[in-house]
């Protein structure tokens, strides 16, 4: 059988043979999401210092706090996909639904679970020392986000996606 090579096949083979490998991947939505996450986690150092007047490097690895890194990540991803492929693309629809679920969860279930953990920690602290539960390690209570923290993360994600789009 004879193979037929089209002009598109020839040009794609030529480009793949002559192009240099990129140091960084050129996936703008993915890079936007990672950058938004990293920046949001880094900013938590400063918002914790502003609120509590102390430096806490553990905030860079923890969940909860201002701004929401979860919201920043999924919003940057959805915005970058929308800018790159258009808002009519299926990938944008998936990213947008994912962003809505993550942000709803952050202000709903996770926020209330954190508040319940805070209340349980208070109850355990008030137990007499001989109670079997009195020496249990405290539960993490910084799980979720307030609506303001989620909105701040979403705004940060949009800004990162727009900046990444304009710089490419």
Steps between C-alpha positions, in 0.01 A plus 500: 500500500618842414479762771371841413661788684312824521658842534378518861674170581822622344498832681422339838784252454732785405398707805541208741844420358632856508336653806695525823344342810353760734650537845155570644187341366288739298174390663380843616196370692713255696772756571236756602347255747837410655609862523169610655522220757861584588437872528189452714689271738788752518260789569362311801826582680424870476129481573573289809759755611255786443222329693697330778821710507718188473683317223387143449677317217265201547224709340671450164421128516165505679143536383266777603589865534517802275496478199355164409762316296239245391287778351802670344608173336168397346409855398836553329453169319146580383587857401810395306306230316224750422752750365687238296219284362195722542209473737316266264760224534421181689821531700389843623166354610676224697743747661219741590289228663809376687570854622143544622504169689837574663399851608160384627670224698755740647232731637253227588601158623866577575425829679240337724722198567769742617255679729387168646864403560554829683199433724609141568848622595345740753288221649801267531704776671230536766494129585656391830857360464390147595253481208625257231458758221666792680846424356391463137691714252289802392321482167602731215250781487629699202342287231267726307469859389270792556323628189735802497808273497351300211423817301852631565647172372275509194604858418866402540449204266338719234781755522768230465324347197468839328866584572617161372292544185638847431860392563491210254 
